[in-house]
Coordinates of C-alpha atoms and ligand atoms in Angstrom, one line a residue:
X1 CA 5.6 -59.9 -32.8
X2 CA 3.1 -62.5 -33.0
X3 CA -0.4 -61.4 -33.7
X4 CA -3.5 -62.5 -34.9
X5 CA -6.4 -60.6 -37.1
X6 CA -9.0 -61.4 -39.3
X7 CA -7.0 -60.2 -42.0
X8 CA -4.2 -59.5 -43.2
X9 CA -3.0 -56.9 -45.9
X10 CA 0.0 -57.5 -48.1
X11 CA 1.1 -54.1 -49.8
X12 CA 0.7 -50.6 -49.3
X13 CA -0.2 -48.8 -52.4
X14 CA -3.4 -47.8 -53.2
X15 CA -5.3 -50.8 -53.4
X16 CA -3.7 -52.6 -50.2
X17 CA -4.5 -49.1 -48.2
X18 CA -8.2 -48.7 -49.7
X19 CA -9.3 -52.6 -49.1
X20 CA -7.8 -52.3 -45.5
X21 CA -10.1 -48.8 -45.3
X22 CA -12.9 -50.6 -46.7
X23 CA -12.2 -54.3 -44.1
X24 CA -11.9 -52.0 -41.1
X25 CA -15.1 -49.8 -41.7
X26 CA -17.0 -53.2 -42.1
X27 CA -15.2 -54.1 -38.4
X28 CA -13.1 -56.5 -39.5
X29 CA -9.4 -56.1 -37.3
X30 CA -7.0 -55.9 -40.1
X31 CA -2.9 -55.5 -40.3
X32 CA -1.3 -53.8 -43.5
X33 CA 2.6 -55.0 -43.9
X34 CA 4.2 -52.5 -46.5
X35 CA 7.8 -53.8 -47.3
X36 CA 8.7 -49.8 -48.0
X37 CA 9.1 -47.8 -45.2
X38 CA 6.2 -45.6 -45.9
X39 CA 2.8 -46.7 -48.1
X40 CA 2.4 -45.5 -51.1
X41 CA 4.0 -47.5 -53.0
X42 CA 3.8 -46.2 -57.3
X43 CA 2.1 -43.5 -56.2
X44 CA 4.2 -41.9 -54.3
X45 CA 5.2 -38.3 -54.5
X46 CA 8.4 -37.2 -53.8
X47 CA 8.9 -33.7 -52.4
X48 CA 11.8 -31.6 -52.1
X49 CA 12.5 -27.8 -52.3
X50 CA 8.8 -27.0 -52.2
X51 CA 8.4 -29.2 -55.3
X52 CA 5.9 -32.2 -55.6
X53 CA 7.1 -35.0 -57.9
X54 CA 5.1 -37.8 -58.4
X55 CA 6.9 -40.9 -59.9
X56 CA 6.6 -40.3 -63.3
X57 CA 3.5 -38.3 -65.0
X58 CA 0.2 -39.3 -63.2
X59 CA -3.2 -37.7 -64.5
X60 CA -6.2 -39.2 -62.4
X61 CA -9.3 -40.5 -64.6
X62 CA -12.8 -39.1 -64.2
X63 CA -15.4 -41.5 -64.1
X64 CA -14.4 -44.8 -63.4
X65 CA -13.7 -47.2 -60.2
X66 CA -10.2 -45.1 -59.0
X67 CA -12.6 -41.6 -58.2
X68 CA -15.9 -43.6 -56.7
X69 CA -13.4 -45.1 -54.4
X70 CA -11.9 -42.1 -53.6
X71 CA -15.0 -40.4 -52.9
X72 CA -17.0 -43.5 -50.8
X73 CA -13.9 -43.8 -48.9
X74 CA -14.2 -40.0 -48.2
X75 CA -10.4 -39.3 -49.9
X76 CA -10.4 -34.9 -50.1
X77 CA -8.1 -33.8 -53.5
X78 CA -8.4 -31.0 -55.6
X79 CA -6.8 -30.5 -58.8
X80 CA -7.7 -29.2 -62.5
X81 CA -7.5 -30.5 -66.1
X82 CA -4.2 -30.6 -68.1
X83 CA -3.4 -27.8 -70.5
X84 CA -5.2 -28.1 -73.9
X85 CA -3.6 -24.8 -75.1
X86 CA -0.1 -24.9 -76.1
X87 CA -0.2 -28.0 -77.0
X88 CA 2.1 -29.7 -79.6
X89 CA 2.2 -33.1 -82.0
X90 CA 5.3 -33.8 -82.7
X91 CA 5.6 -36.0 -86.0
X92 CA 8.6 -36.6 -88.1
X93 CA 10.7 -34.5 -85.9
X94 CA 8.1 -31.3 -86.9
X95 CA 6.2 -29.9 -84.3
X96 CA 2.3 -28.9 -85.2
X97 CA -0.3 -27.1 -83.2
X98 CA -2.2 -30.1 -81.0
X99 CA -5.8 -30.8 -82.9
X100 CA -8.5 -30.3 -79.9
X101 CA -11.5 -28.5 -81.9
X102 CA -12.8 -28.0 -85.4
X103 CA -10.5 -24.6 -85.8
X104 CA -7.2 -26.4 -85.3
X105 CA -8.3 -29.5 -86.9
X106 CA -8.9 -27.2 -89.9
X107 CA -5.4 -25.3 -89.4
X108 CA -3.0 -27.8 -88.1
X109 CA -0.3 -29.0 -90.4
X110 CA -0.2 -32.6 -89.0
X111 CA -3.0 -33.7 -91.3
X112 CA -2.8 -33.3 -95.0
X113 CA -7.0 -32.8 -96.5
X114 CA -8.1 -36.7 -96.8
X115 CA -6.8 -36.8 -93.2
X116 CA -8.5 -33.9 -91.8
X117 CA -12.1 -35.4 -93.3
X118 CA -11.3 -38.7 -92.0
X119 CA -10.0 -37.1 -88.0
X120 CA -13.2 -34.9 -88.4
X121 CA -15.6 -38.1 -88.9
X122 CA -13.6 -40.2 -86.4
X123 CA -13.8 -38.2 -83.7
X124 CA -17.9 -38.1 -84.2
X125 CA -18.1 -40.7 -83.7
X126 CA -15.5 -42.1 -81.5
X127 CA -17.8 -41.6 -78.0
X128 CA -20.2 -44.0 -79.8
X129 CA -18.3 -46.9 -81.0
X130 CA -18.4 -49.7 -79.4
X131 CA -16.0 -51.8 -77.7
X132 CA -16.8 -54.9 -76.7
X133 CA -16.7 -56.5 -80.5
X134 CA -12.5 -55.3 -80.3
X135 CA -12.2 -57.1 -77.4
X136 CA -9.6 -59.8 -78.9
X137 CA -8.7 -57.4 -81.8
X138 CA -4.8 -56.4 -80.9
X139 CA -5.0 -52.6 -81.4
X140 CA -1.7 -52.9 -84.1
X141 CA -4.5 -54.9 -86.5
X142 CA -7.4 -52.4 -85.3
X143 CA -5.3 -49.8 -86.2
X144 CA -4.7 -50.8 -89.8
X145 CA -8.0 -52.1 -90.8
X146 CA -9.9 -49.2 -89.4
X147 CA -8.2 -46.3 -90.6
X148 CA -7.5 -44.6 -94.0
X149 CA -4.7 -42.5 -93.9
X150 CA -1.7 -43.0 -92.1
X151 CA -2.0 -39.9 -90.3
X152 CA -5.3 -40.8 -88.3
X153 CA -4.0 -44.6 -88.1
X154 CA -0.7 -42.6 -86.1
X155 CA -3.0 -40.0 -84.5
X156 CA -5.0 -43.1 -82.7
X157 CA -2.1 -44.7 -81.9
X158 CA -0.8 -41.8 -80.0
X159 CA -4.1 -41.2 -78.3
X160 CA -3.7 -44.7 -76.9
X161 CA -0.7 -44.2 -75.9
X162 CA -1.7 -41.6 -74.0
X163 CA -4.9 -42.9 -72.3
X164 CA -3.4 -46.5 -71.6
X165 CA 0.4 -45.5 -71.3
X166 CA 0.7 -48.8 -73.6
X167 CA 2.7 -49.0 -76.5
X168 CA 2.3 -52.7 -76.9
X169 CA 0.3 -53.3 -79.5
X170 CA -0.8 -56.5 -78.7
X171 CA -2.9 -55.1 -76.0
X172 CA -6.5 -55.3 -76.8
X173 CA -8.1 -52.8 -78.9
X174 CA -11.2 -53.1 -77.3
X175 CA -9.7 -52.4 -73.6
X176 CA -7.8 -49.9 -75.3
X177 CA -10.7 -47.9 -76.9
X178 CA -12.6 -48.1 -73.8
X179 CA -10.1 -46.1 -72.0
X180 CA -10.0 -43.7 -74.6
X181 CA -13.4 -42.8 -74.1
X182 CA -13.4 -42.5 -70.7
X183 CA -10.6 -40.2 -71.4
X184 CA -12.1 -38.3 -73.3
X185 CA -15.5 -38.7 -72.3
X186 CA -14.7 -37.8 -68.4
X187 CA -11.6 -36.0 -69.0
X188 CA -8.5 -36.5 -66.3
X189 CA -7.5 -34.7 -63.2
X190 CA -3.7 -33.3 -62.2
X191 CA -3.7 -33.8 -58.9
X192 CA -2.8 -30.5 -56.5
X193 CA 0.1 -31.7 -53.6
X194 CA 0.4 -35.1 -56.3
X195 CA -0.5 -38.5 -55.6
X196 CA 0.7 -38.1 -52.0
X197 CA -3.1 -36.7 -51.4
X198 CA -4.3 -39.9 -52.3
X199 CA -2.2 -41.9 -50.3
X200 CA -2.2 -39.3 -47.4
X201 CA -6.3 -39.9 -47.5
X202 CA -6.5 -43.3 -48.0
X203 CA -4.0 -44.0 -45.1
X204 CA -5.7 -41.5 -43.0
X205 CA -9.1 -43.5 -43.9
X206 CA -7.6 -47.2 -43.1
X207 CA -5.7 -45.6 -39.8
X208 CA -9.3 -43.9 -38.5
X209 CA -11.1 -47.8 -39.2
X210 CA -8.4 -49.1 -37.0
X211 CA -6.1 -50.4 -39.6
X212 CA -2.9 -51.7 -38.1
X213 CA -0.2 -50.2 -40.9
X214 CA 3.2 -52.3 -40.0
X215 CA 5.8 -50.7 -42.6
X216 CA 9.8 -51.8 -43.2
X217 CA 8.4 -55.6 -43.5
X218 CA 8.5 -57.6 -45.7
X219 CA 5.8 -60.6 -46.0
X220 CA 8.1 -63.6 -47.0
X221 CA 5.3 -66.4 -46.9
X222 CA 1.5 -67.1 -47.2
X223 CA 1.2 -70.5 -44.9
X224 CA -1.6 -72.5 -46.1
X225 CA -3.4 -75.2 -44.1
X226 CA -5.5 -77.6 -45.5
X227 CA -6.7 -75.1 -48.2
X228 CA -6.8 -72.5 -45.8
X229 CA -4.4 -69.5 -44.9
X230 CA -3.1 -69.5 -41.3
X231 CA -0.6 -67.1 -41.6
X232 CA 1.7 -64.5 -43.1
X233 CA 5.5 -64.9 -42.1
X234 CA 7.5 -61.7 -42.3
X235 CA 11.3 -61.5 -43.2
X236 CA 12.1 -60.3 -39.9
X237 CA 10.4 -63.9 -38.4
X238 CA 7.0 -62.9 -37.1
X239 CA 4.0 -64.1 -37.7
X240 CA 0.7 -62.3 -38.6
X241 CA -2.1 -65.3 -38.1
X242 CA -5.7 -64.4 -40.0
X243 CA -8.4 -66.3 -41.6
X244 CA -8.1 -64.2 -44.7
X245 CA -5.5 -62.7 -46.6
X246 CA -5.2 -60.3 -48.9
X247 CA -2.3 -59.6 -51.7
X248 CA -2.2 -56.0 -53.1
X249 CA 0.8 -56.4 -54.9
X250 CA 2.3 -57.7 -58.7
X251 CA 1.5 -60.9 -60.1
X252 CA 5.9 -62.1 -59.3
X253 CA 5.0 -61.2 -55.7
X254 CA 2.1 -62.8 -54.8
X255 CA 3.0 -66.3 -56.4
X256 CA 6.1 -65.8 -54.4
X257 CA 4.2 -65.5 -51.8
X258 CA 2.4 -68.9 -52.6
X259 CA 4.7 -70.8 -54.4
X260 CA 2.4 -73.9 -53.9
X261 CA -0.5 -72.3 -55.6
X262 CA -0.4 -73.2 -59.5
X263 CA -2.9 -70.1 -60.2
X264 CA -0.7 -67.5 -59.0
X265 CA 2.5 -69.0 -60.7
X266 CA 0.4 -69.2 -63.5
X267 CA -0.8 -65.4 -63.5
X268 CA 2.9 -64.6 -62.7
X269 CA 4.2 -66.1 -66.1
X270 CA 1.6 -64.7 -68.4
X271 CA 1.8 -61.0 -67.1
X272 CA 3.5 -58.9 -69.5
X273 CA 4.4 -55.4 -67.7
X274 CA 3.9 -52.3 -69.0
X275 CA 7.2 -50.5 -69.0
X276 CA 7.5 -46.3 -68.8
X277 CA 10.7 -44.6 -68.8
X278 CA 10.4 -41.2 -67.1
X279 CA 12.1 -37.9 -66.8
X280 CA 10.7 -35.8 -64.0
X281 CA 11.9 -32.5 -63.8
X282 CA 11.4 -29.1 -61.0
X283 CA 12.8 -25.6 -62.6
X284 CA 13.0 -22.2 -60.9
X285 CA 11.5 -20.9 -63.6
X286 CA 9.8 -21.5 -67.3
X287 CA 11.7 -20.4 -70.4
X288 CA 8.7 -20.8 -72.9
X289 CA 5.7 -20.5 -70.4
X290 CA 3.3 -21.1 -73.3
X291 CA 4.9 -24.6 -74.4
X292 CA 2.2 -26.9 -72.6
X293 CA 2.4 -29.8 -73.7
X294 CA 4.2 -32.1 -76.9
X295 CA 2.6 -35.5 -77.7
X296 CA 4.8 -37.9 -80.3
X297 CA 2.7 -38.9 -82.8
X298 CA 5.4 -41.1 -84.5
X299 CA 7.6 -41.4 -81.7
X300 CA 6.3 -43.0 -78.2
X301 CA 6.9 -39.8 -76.3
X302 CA 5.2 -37.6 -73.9
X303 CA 5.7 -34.2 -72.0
X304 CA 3.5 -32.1 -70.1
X305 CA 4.0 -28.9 -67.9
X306 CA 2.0 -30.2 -64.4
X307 CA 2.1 -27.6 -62.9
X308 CA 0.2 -25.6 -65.1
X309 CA -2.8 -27.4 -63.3
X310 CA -2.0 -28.6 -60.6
X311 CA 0.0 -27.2 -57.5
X312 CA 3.0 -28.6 -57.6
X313 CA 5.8 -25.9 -57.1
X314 CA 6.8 -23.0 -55.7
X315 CA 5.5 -20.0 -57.0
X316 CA 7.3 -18.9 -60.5
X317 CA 8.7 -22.5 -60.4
X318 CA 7.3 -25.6 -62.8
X319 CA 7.2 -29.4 -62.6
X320 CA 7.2 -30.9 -66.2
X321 CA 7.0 -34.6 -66.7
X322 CA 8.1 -35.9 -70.0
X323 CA 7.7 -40.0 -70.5
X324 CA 8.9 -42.5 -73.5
X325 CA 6.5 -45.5 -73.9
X326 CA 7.7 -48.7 -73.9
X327 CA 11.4 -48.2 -73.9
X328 CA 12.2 -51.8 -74.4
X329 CA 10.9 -51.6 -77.3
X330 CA 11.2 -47.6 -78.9
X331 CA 14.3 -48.0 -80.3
X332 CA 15.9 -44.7 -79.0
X333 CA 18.1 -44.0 -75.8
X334 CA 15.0 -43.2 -73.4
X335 CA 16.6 -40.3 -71.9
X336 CA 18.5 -38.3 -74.6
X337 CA 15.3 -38.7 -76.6
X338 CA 13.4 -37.3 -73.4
X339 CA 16.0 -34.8 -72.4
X340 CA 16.4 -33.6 -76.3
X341 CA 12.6 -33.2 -76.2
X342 CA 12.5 -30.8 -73.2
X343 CA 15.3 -28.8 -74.2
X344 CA 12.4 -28.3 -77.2
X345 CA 9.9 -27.5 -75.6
X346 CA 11.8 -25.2 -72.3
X347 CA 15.4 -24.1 -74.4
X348 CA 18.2 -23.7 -71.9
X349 CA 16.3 -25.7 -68.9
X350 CA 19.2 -26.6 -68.1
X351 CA 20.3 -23.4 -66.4
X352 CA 16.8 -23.1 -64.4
X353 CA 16.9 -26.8 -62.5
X354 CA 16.5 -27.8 -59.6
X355 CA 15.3 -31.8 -59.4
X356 CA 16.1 -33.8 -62.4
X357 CA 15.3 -37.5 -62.3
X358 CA 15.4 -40.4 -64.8
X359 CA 13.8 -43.4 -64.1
X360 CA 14.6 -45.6 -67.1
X361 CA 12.0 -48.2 -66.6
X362 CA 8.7 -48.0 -64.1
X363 CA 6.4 -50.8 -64.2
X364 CA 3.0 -48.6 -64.9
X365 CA 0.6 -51.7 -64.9
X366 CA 1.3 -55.0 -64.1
X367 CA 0.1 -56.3 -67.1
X368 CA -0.9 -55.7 -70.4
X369 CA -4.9 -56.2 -71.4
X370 CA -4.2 -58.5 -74.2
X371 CA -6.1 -59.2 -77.6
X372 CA -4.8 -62.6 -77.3
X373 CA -6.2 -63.1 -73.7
X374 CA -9.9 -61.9 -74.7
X375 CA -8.9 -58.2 -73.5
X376 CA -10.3 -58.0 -69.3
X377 CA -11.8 -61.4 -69.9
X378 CA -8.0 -62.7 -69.2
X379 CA -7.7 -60.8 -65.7
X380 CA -8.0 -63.6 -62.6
X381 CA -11.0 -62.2 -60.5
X382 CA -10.2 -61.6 -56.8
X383 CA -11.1 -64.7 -55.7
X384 CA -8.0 -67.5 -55.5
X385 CA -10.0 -70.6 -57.1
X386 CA -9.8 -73.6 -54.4
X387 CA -8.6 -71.2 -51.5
X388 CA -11.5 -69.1 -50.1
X389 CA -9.4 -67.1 -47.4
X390 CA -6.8 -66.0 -50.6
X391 CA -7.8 -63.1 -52.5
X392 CA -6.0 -60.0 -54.8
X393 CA -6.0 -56.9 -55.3
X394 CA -3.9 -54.7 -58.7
X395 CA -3.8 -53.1 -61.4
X396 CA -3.8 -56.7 -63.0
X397 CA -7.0 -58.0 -61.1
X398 CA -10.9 -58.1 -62.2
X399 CA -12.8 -57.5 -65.3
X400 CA -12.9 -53.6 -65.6
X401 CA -10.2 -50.6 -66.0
X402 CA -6.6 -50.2 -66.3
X403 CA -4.4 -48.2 -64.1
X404 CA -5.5 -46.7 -60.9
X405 CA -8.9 -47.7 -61.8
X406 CA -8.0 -51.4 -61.7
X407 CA -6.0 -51.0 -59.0
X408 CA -9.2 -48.9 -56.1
X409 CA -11.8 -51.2 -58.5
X410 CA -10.2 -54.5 -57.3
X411 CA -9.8 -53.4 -53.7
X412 CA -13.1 -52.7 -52.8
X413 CA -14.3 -55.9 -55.3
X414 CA -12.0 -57.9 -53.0
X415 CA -13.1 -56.3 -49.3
X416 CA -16.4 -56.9 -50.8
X417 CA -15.6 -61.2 -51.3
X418 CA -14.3 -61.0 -48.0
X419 CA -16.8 -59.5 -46.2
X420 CA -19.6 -61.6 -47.9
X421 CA -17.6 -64.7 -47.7
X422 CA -17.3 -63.8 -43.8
X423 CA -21.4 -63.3 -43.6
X424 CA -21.8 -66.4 -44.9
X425 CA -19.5 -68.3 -42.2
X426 CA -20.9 -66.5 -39.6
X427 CA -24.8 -67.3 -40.9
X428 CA -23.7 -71.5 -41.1
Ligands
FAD501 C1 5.1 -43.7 -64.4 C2 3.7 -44.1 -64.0 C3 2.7 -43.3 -64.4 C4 1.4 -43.7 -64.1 N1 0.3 -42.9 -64.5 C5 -0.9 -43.2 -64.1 C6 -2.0 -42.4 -64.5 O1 -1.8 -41.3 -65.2 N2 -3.3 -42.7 -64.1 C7 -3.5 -43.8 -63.4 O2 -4.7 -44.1 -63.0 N3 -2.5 -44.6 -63.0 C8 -1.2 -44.3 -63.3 N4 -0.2 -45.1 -62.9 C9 -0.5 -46.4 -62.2 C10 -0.8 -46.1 -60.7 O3 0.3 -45.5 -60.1 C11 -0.9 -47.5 -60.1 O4 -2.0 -48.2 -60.8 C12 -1.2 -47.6 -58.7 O5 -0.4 -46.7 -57.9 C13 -0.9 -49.0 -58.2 O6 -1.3 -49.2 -56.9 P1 -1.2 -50.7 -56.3 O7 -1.5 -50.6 -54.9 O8 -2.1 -51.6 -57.1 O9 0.2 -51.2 -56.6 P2 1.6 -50.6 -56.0 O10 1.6 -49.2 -55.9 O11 2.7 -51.3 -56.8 O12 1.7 -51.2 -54.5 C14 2.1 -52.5 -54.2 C15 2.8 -52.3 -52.8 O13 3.1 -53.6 -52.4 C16 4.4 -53.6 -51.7 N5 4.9 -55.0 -51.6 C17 5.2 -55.8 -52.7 N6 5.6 -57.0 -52.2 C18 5.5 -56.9 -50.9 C19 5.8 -57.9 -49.8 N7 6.2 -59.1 -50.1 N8 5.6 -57.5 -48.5 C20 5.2 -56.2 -48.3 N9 4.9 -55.3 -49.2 C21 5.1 -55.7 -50.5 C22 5.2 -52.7 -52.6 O14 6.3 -52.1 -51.9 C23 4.1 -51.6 -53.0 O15 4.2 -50.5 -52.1 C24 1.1 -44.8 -63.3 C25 2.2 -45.6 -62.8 C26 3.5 -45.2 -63.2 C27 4.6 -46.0 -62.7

């Protein structure tokens, strides 16, 4: 199989699908190579038993690059809002009633009084702060010298956790409060059917612009010509030739991909990943319907009942994702910590299973938004500097949002490059 395209796609996740959907609309003939043997790749959803597990807990955010995407690329998905009633804090091994308005901010036990004035005051004025000043504060410093009590200063640090899934507290506190307010500005979605809509849509959009999807290959090889790509060699021997390629994969793959290119070995070996261990469970049924939710608020952990909002199970039946943060670095055994937690929250789930699966460590981003790097000011742009037919797509690429946001945000940033870079040859 010897072909040849104006570009070609390497990964099929969501930003490899969505910049092929965006290349083929614009007319350009494009080939997607997918090493897996469907696309998807971390947001996949497994399904079995009438159940819908994505891989790990996936909430998608209002308001930023991942849903305009979604929308201009004409991706259908419904879904609703996580819980906010029973909802838990869980701090020193005590769980308290989740503060989400004045009444249980007055009545929860998590704060003591100082605490409760300072969580009142914070939270006015949170939407307004801003963050471009934190930009190269590292959030463990921001943290400290911001807040009084040691409550608040563990509150914030859970609700970063939770909007950035990073526990890494060099990340930048700037990034980091960013995504807190879109968080809680926009609010997040749980998705009905999972993340499977997404990649069902955007596949559906590439396929209808004539997108060639190749899956079970793997590209072995970017071949570059005088500073020019000429071709992507697969493992299995062929060869995809294309005046442009584009990688939609992590930083380790795409400088393996061009080993001769100093920038991508470069991005490769400053990328710190961002590490989730997850327990995903289905049940028949719900022991405690009215548990929701339990965030740690000293501990790294996370649990939520999916299913609540989204459709995700049969009817009578429940899909509960429950994550620890950073496991290389929480100090517990990821899944007795996880599994002791749900037996908390849902006692004797044991008896009403029907999918259990631990997945000690998930890369969830590619790399953290450092403090040290200048927060997004660190991301390489789409553009490889010296090759003009070389660009990238991730969670780790271009100057605004993390996560799925990142990911959609860079894809269409990078169609966009080509396209224009492709005007401009055809106008000489
Ligand atoms: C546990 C967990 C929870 C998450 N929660 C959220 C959330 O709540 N909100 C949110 O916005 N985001 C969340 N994310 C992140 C979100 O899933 C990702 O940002 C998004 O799916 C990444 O898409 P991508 O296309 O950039 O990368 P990937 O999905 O990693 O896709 C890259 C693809 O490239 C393929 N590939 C790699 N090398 C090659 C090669 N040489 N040849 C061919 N193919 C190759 C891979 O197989 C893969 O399919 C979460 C992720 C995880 C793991």
């Amino acid at each position: 199989m010897n072909t040849t395209k104006d570009v070609v796609v390497v990964g099929g996740g969501l930003a490899g699908l969505a910049a092929a959907a965006y290349l083929g609309r614009a007319g350009r003939s494009v080939a997607l190579v997918e090493k897996a043997h469907a696309p998807g790749g971390r947001a996949a959803t497994q399904e079995s038993h009438g159940f819908s597990l994505n891989l790990g807990a996936h909430a998608l955010y209002r308001g930023g690059a991942a849903h305009e995407v979604l929308r201009e690329l004409g991706v259908r998905f419904t879904g609703s809002p996580p819980p906010t009633s029973g909802a838990f804090a869980l701090d020193g091994g005590v769980l308290h009633t989740m503060p989400s308005g004045a009444l249980s901010l007055l009545t929860t036990g998590l704060f003591g009084l100082a605490a409760k004035l300072e969580m009142s005051r914070v939270l006015g004025g949170l939407a307004a702060a801003n963050p471009a000043p934190l930009a190269s504060v590292p959030v463990s410093a921001w943290l400290r010298d911001t807040f009084r009590t040691p409550e608040v200063r563990r509150f914030m640090g859970m609700l970063v956790r939770l909007t950035t899934y990073c526990a890494d507290e060099r990340q930048s506190a700037g990034a980091a409060l960013a995504q807190v307010q879109q968080a809680l500005g926009h609010g997040v979605l749980y998705l009905d059917g999972g993340w499977k809509t997404l990649v069902d849509g955007l596949r559906g959009a590439a396929t209808a612009a004539g997108v060639e999807i190749i899956t079970g290959e793997r590209a072995k090889q970017v071949a570059l010509q005088g500073g020019a790509v000429s071709f992507v060699e697969l493992a299995s021997g062929a060869r995809l030739h294309a005046g442009a390629v584009l990688i939609a994969a992590s930083p380790r793959a795409a400088a393996a991909l061009a080993p001769e290119v100093p920038a991508l070995a470069a991005h490769a070996e400053r990328a710190i990943p961002v590490h989730a261990a997850c327990l995903d469970v289905a049940l028949s049924r719900l022991p405690r319907p009215r548990f929701r939710v339990a965030l740690g608020v000293d501990r790294p952990l996370y649990l939520s009942l999916h299913s609540d909002a989204a459709r995700l199970a049969p009817p009578g039946g429940a899909v509960i994702h429950a994550v620890q943060y950073g496991p290389e670095r929480a100090g517990r055994d990821a899944e007795r910590e996880l599994d002791d937690l749900l037996a908390r929250a849902q006692p004797g789930y044991r008896d009403v299973l029907v999918e259990r699966r631990f997945l000690p460590s998930l890369v969830v981003s590619n790399a953290v938004v450092t403090a040290e790097g200048g927060g997004y000011a660190a991301r390489p742009g789409v553009r490889v500097p010296g090759l003009d037919g070389l660009l990238l797509a991730g969670d780790w690429v271009g100057p605004t949002g993390m996560l799925a946001d990142a990911s959609l945000g860079s894809a269409r940033d990078a169609a966009a490059a080509l396209l224009a870079r492709r005007a401009l040859d055809r106008a000489a």
